[in-house]
């Protein structure tokens, strides 16, 4: 199997070893998909940013848990006047301590809102992590796809070289003009160009992958895998049932708690706070002291809080509509990915089982017929082009299926493991 999830949203590559191709020299580094994902999880700033955001929300929670501050004051009366009140002869000093008595559960409401925001951050991070892992898998697939394109180009070069050799034999025998040899050499040059292009695409895809963890000069090779090995997947109804547990929808539960906390906090504003003040006053003329105190209550708090309450309640009511919309979008994307995968899977399988074997036999028969003078060069070359085009079409279908499989795993967010079909002997990548 080309791609699977070994754990929650953890993709893995299944190596595919071809007995007919001996392993080349060991590259400086062989990078598996799991290792690439581990690098991104450690180094990507989008994930590291959540640590700073958590610290910010923790600090905001500490602020939310603070009670209104006490206020100390000093009041002076009957100073710097005229007559008997000139100077400080009749001054009265009052030392006060004042504060606010919060009512309506404001402290608990603030605490609930702050904690709900912290709790929601974990699910947001998981969603971001799944998106990044899917991006890693897509870029890793691009590297492997370029490598498979190179293998097809190498096979095409081998075919074209046989054509050039056959055309030269016919030319030397006087059975074919020189133009046939030149045409065959031009076809060989195009095949070599395709090989160079695949090498450039592989280098670019490898650089694109390494950019996810900030590496500027990648010195690694990806693990060899067979993109044509497509696993069986469940029906759409089974996969759709997994959407309820995906982090993208689970976030709405956290968001609901946040909005409910905002509604509760808005409602607490309708209960006015009680301002209180106590103090000690000293009368200058007698030298006596006395206690003073007072309370105050703002009026019209319920009327002033009503608009904010309505806004918070409307925001809460809209959340269910937002979730329904997101659910439809996710299901639509899932059905599209599932359909693409199934169509490409059939395409790859039928090409492998029916189309390519016949084309390969026809090409071999055409080579024998051309060398025997029974057919023209054009007929043989056309069969070679058809075989190469079919291989590339099969690879494109397989890569589209792998991309759809990555999307299915990202959407469901589950440990998706499917058993691949047993590889058949003689399968041509």
mmCIF file of N, CA and C in Angstrom, residues 47-122:
data_model
loop_
_atom_site.group_PDB
_atom_site.id
_atom_site.type_symbol
_atom_site.label_atom_id
_atom_site.label_comp_id
_atom_site.label_asym_id
_atom_site.label_seq_id
_atom_site.Cartn_x
_atom_site.Cartn_y
_atom_site.Cartn_z
ATOM 1 N N UNK A 47 2.641 25.383 14.040
ATOM 2 C CA UNK A 47 2.370 24.570 15.220
ATOM 3 C C UNK A 47 3.040 25.145 16.459
ATOM 4 N N UNK A 48 4.255 25.663 16.290
ATOM 5 C CA UNK A 48 4.926 26.271 17.437
ATOM 6 C C UNK A 48 4.211 27.528 17.908
ATOM 7 N N UNK A 49 3.478 28.158 17.017
ATOM 8 C CA UNK A 49 2.756 29.371 17.385
ATOM 9 C C UNK A 49 1.698 29.105 18.445
ATOM 10 N N UNK A 50 1.176 27.879 18.478
ATOM 11 C CA UNK A 50 0.131 27.580 19.458
ATOM 12 C C UNK A 50 0.660 27.633 20.881
ATOM 13 N N UNK A 51 1.967 27.402 21.073
ATOM 14 C CA UNK A 51 2.526 27.545 22.409
ATOM 15 C C UNK A 51 2.441 28.979 22.904
ATOM 16 N N UNK A 52 2.772 29.916 22.010
ATOM 17 C CA UNK A 52 2.667 31.327 22.388
ATOM 18 C C UNK A 52 1.217 31.731 22.606
ATOM 19 N N UNK A 53 0.323 31.216 21.773
ATOM 20 C CA UNK A 53 -1.093 31.553 21.943
ATOM 21 C C UNK A 53 -1.632 30.987 23.253
ATOM 22 N N UNK A 54 -1.158 29.806 23.632
ATOM 23 C CA UNK A 54 -1.582 29.234 24.909
ATOM 24 C C UNK A 54 -1.119 30.103 26.072
ATOM 25 N N UNK A 55 0.117 30.556 26.018
ATOM 26 C CA UNK A 55 0.614 31.447 27.077
ATOM 27 C C UNK A 55 -0.210 32.728 27.145
ATOM 28 N N UNK A 56 -0.592 33.248 25.993
ATOM 29 C CA UNK A 56 -1.415 34.465 25.968
ATOM 30 C C UNK A 56 -2.766 34.232 26.629
ATOM 31 N N UNK A 57 -3.412 33.115 26.281
ATOM 32 C CA UNK A 57 -4.730 32.826 26.851
ATOM 33 C C UNK A 57 -4.633 32.520 28.350
ATOM 34 N N UNK A 58 -3.559 31.894 28.771
ATOM 35 C CA UNK A 58 -3.386 31.648 30.207
ATOM 36 C C UNK A 58 -3.241 32.964 30.966
ATOM 37 N N UNK A 59 -2.489 33.899 30.374
ATOM 38 C CA UNK A 59 -2.363 35.214 31.016
ATOM 39 C C UNK A 59 -3.711 35.934 31.044
ATOM 40 N N UNK A 60 -4.472 35.822 29.959
ATOM 41 C CA UNK A 60 -5.795 36.461 29.936
ATOM 42 C C UNK A 60 -6.726 35.821 30.956
ATOM 43 N N UNK A 61 -6.571 34.513 31.181
ATOM 44 C CA UNK A 61 -7.402 33.880 32.205
ATOM 45 C C UNK A 61 -7.055 34.409 33.592
ATOM 46 N N UNK A 62 -5.769 34.624 33.854
ATOM 47 C CA UNK A 62 -5.384 35.194 35.136
ATOM 48 C C UNK A 62 -6.004 36.573 35.332
ATOM 49 N N UNK A 63 -6.029 37.350 34.258
ATOM 50 C CA UNK A 63 -6.663 38.674 34.353
ATOM 51 C C UNK A 63 -8.151 38.532 34.627
ATOM 52 N N UNK A 64 -8.799 37.558 33.939
ATOM 53 C CA UNK A 64 -10.243 37.372 34.113
ATOM 54 C C UNK A 64 -10.599 36.943 35.528
ATOM 55 N N UNK A 65 -9.671 36.259 36.205
ATOM 56 C CA UNK A 65 -9.959 35.780 37.552
ATOM 57 C C UNK A 65 -9.744 36.846 38.622
ATOM 58 N N UNK A 66 -9.200 37.980 38.236
ATOM 59 C CA UNK A 66 -8.978 39.044 39.208
ATOM 60 C C UNK A 66 -10.298 39.711 39.584
ATOM 61 N N UNK A 67 -10.444 39.980 40.865
ATOM 62 C CA UNK A 67 -11.600 40.742 41.328
ATOM 63 C C UNK A 67 -11.318 42.226 41.157
ATOM 64 N N UNK A 68 -12.340 43.057 41.151
ATOM 65 C CA UNK A 68 -12.120 44.505 41.025
ATOM 66 C C UNK A 68 -11.162 45.002 42.114
ATOM 67 N N UNK A 69 -10.299 45.867 41.753
ATOM 68 C CA UNK A 69 -9.279 46.352 42.678
ATOM 69 C C UNK A 69 -9.887 47.274 43.737
ATOM 70 N N UNK A 70 -9.316 47.212 44.928
ATOM 71 C CA UNK A 70 -9.689 48.158 45.976
ATOM 72 C C UNK A 70 -9.025 49.509 45.694
ATOM 73 N N UNK A 71 -9.701 50.587 46.109
ATOM 74 C CA UNK A 71 -9.184 51.933 45.876
ATOM 75 C C UNK A 71 -9.060 52.673 47.218
ATOM 76 N N UNK A 72 -7.879 53.173 47.482
ATOM 77 C CA UNK A 72 -7.651 53.989 48.683
ATOM 78 C C UNK A 72 -7.689 55.455 48.278
ATOM 79 N N UNK A 73 -8.318 56.283 49.115
ATOM 80 C CA UNK A 73 -8.439 57.694 48.777
ATOM 81 C C UNK A 73 -8.304 58.600 49.986
ATOM 82 N N UNK A 74 -8.015 59.854 49.724
ATOM 83 C CA UNK A 74 -7.913 60.873 50.762
ATOM 84 C C UNK A 74 -8.675 62.095 50.289
ATOM 85 N N UNK A 75 -9.715 62.468 51.041
ATOM 86 C CA UNK A 75 -10.518 63.643 50.708
ATOM 87 C C UNK A 75 -10.220 64.756 51.711
ATOM 88 N N UNK A 76 -10.021 65.959 51.212
ATOM 89 C CA UNK A 76 -9.814 67.138 52.039
ATOM 90 C C UNK A 76 -10.941 68.117 51.785
ATOM 91 N N UNK A 77 -11.504 68.658 52.843
ATOM 92 C CA UNK A 77 -12.593 69.621 52.730
ATOM 93 C C UNK A 77 -12.258 70.860 53.564
ATOM 94 N N UNK A 78 -12.866 71.997 53.184
ATOM 95 C CA UNK A 78 -12.712 73.261 53.909
ATOM 96 C C UNK A 78 -11.255 73.709 53.999
ATOM 97 N N UNK A 79 -10.576 73.658 52.893
ATOM 98 C CA UNK A 79 -9.192 74.125 52.866
ATOM 99 C C UNK A 79 -9.052 75.215 51.825
ATOM 100 N N UNK A 80 -8.081 76.129 52.098
ATOM 101 C CA UNK A 80 -7.742 77.202 51.149
ATOM 102 C C UNK A 80 -8.964 78.027 50.774
ATOM 103 N N UNK A 81 -9.837 78.240 51.781
ATOM 104 C CA UNK A 81 -11.005 79.086 51.530
ATOM 105 C C UNK A 81 -10.754 80.513 51.996
ATOM 106 N N UNK A 82 -11.803 81.183 52.419
ATOM 107 C CA UNK A 82 -11.704 82.557 52.920
ATOM 108 C C UNK A 82 -12.270 82.616 54.333
ATOM 109 N N UNK A 83 -11.949 83.675 55.007
ATOM 110 C CA UNK A 83 -12.474 83.860 56.364
ATOM 111 C C UNK A 83 -11.991 82.769 57.285
ATOM 112 N N UNK A 84 -12.968 82.189 58.025
ATOM 113 C CA UNK A 84 -12.618 81.131 58.963
ATOM 114 C C UNK A 84 -12.076 79.879 58.282
ATOM 115 N N UNK A 85 -12.358 79.737 56.993
ATOM 116 C CA UNK A 85 -11.905 78.542 56.264
ATOM 117 C C UNK A 85 -10.598 78.766 55.525
ATOM 118 N N UNK A 86 -9.949 79.904 55.825
ATOM 119 C CA UNK A 86 -8.687 80.154 55.138
ATOM 120 C C UNK A 86 -7.632 79.164 55.618
ATOM 121 N N UNK A 87 -6.706 78.858 54.732
ATOM 122 C CA UNK A 87 -5.640 77.930 55.091
ATOM 123 C C UNK A 87 -6.187 76.547 55.355
ATOM 124 N N UNK A 88 -5.724 75.941 56.439
ATOM 125 C CA UNK A 88 -6.183 74.590 56.788
ATOM 126 C C UNK A 88 -6.763 74.571 58.195
ATOM 127 N N UNK A 89 -7.208 75.791 58.672
ATOM 128 C CA UNK A 89 -7.706 75.858 60.042
ATOM 129 C C UNK A 89 -8.958 75.008 60.233
ATOM 130 N N UNK A 90 -9.819 74.983 59.230
ATOM 131 C CA UNK A 90 -11.076 74.226 59.338
ATOM 132 C C UNK A 90 -11.044 72.945 58.495
ATOM 133 N N UNK A 91 -9.893 72.496 58.109
ATOM 134 C CA UNK A 91 -9.792 71.356 57.197
ATOM 135 C C UNK A 91 -10.335 70.070 57.835
ATOM 136 N N UNK A 92 -10.998 69.288 57.013
ATOM 137 C CA UNK A 92 -11.491 67.970 57.414
ATOM 138 C C UNK A 92 -10.904 66.943 56.426
ATOM 139 N N UNK A 93 -10.264 65.950 56.962
ATOM 140 C CA UNK A 93 -9.628 64.923 56.130
ATOM 141 C C UNK A 93 -10.379 63.604 56.289
ATOM 142 N N UNK A 94 -10.619 62.955 55.170
ATOM 143 C CA UNK A 94 -11.316 61.665 55.175
ATOM 144 C C UNK A 94 -10.464 60.643 54.426
ATOM 145 N N UNK A 95 -10.083 59.611 55.118
ATOM 146 C CA UNK A 95 -9.331 58.512 54.507
ATOM 147 C C UNK A 95 -10.324 57.405 54.163
ATOM 148 N N UNK A 96 -10.384 57.046 52.865
ATOM 149 C CA UNK A 96 -11.427 56.115 52.417
ATOM 150 C C UNK A 96 -10.821 54.866 51.785
ATOM 151 N N UNK A 97 -11.611 53.809 51.790
ATOM 152 C CA UNK A 97 -11.316 52.567 51.085
ATOM 153 C C UNK A 97 -12.578 52.191 50.319
ATOM 154 N N UNK A 98 -12.449 52.037 49.002
ATOM 155 C CA UNK A 98 -13.616 51.796 48.157
ATOM 156 C C UNK A 98 -13.376 50.582 47.268
ATOM 157 N N UNK A 99 -14.441 50.008 46.826
ATOM 158 C CA UNK A 99 -14.353 48.856 45.934
ATOM 159 C C UNK A 99 -15.676 48.610 45.245
ATOM 160 N N UNK A 100 -15.707 47.540 44.451
ATOM 161 C CA UNK A 100 -16.906 47.161 43.700
ATOM 162 C C UNK A 100 -17.257 45.736 44.083
ATOM 163 N N UNK A 101 -18.502 45.537 44.450
ATOM 164 C CA UNK A 101 -19.009 44.203 44.727
ATOM 165 C C UNK A 101 -19.713 43.693 43.478
ATOM 166 N N UNK A 102 -19.046 42.736 42.781
ATOM 167 C CA UNK A 102 -19.631 42.229 41.539
ATOM 168 C C UNK A 102 -20.823 41.338 41.856
ATOM 169 N N UNK A 103 -21.860 41.515 41.083
ATOM 170 C CA UNK A 103 -23.084 40.742 41.272
ATOM 171 C C UNK A 103 -23.467 40.074 39.954
ATOM 172 N N UNK A 104 -24.267 39.033 40.041
ATOM 173 C CA UNK A 104 -24.753 38.353 38.834
ATOM 174 C C UNK A 104 -23.828 37.272 38.302
ATOM 175 N N UNK A 105 -22.805 36.876 39.072
ATOM 176 C CA UNK A 105 -21.917 35.815 38.621
ATOM 177 C C UNK A 105 -20.927 36.242 37.559
ATOM 178 N N UNK A 106 -20.497 37.497 37.594
ATOM 179 C CA UNK A 106 -19.561 37.994 36.568
ATOM 180 C C UNK A 106 -18.218 37.278 36.624
ATOM 181 N N UNK A 107 -17.718 37.017 37.832
ATOM 182 C CA UNK A 107 -16.421 36.355 37.949
ATOM 183 C C UNK A 107 -16.473 34.940 37.360
ATOM 184 N N UNK A 108 -17.499 34.192 37.694
ATOM 185 C CA UNK A 108 -17.625 32.837 37.153
ATOM 186 C C UNK A 108 -17.791 32.858 35.644
ATOM 187 N N UNK A 109 -18.517 33.841 35.139
ATOM 188 C CA UNK A 109 -18.719 33.935 33.686
ATOM 189 C C UNK A 109 -17.403 34.225 32.976
ATOM 190 N N UNK A 110 -16.609 35.114 33.552
ATOM 191 C CA UNK A 110 -15.309 35.411 32.939
ATOM 192 C C UNK A 110 -14.402 34.187 32.985
ATOM 193 N N UNK A 111 -14.422 33.485 34.109
ATOM 194 C CA UNK A 111 -13.588 32.283 34.251
ATOM 195 C C UNK A 111 -13.998 31.222 33.222
ATOM 196 N N UNK A 112 -15.289 31.019 33.048
ATOM 197 C CA UNK A 112 -15.775 30.018 32.088
ATOM 198 C C UNK A 112 -15.373 30.366 30.665
ATOM 199 N N UNK A 113 -15.503 31.636 30.310
ATOM 200 C CA UNK A 113 -15.142 32.059 28.953
ATOM 201 C C UNK A 113 -13.643 31.874 28.713
ATOM 202 N N UNK A 114 -12.827 32.273 29.679
ATOM 203 C CA UNK A 114 -11.375 32.148 29.499
ATOM 204 C C UNK A 114 -10.960 30.691 29.376
ATOM 205 N N UNK A 115 -11.536 29.809 30.181
ATOM 206 C CA UNK A 115 -11.178 28.399 30.116
ATOM 207 C C UNK A 115 -11.667 27.766 28.821
ATOM 208 N N UNK A 116 -12.835 28.177 28.347
ATOM 209 C CA UNK A 116 -13.351 27.632 27.085
ATOM 210 C C UNK A 116 -12.446 27.992 25.914
ATOM 211 N N UNK A 117 -11.905 29.184 25.931
ATOM 212 C CA UNK A 117 -10.984 29.580 24.860
ATOM 213 C C UNK A 117 -9.695 28.766 24.904
ATOM 214 N N UNK A 118 -9.214 28.451 26.106
ATOM 215 C CA UNK A 118 -8.007 27.626 26.228
ATOM 216 C C UNK A 118 -8.280 26.206 25.744
ATOM 217 N N UNK A 119 -9.426 25.655 26.151
ATOM 218 C CA UNK A 119 -9.770 24.296 25.733
ATOM 219 C C UNK A 119 -9.921 24.198 24.220
ATOM 220 N N UNK A 120 -10.493 25.214 23.593
ATOM 221 C CA UNK A 120 -10.698 25.184 22.143
ATOM 222 C C UNK A 120 -9.383 25.236 21.382
ATOM 223 N N UNK A 121 -8.355 25.796 21.995
ATOM 224 C CA UNK A 121 -7.075 25.937 21.295
ATOM 225 C C UNK A 121 -6.474 24.575 20.960
ATOM 226 N N UNK A 122 -6.684 23.587 21.806
ATOM 227 C CA UNK A 122 -6.121 22.260 21.537
ATOM 228 C C UNK A 122 -6.713 21.653 20.270
#
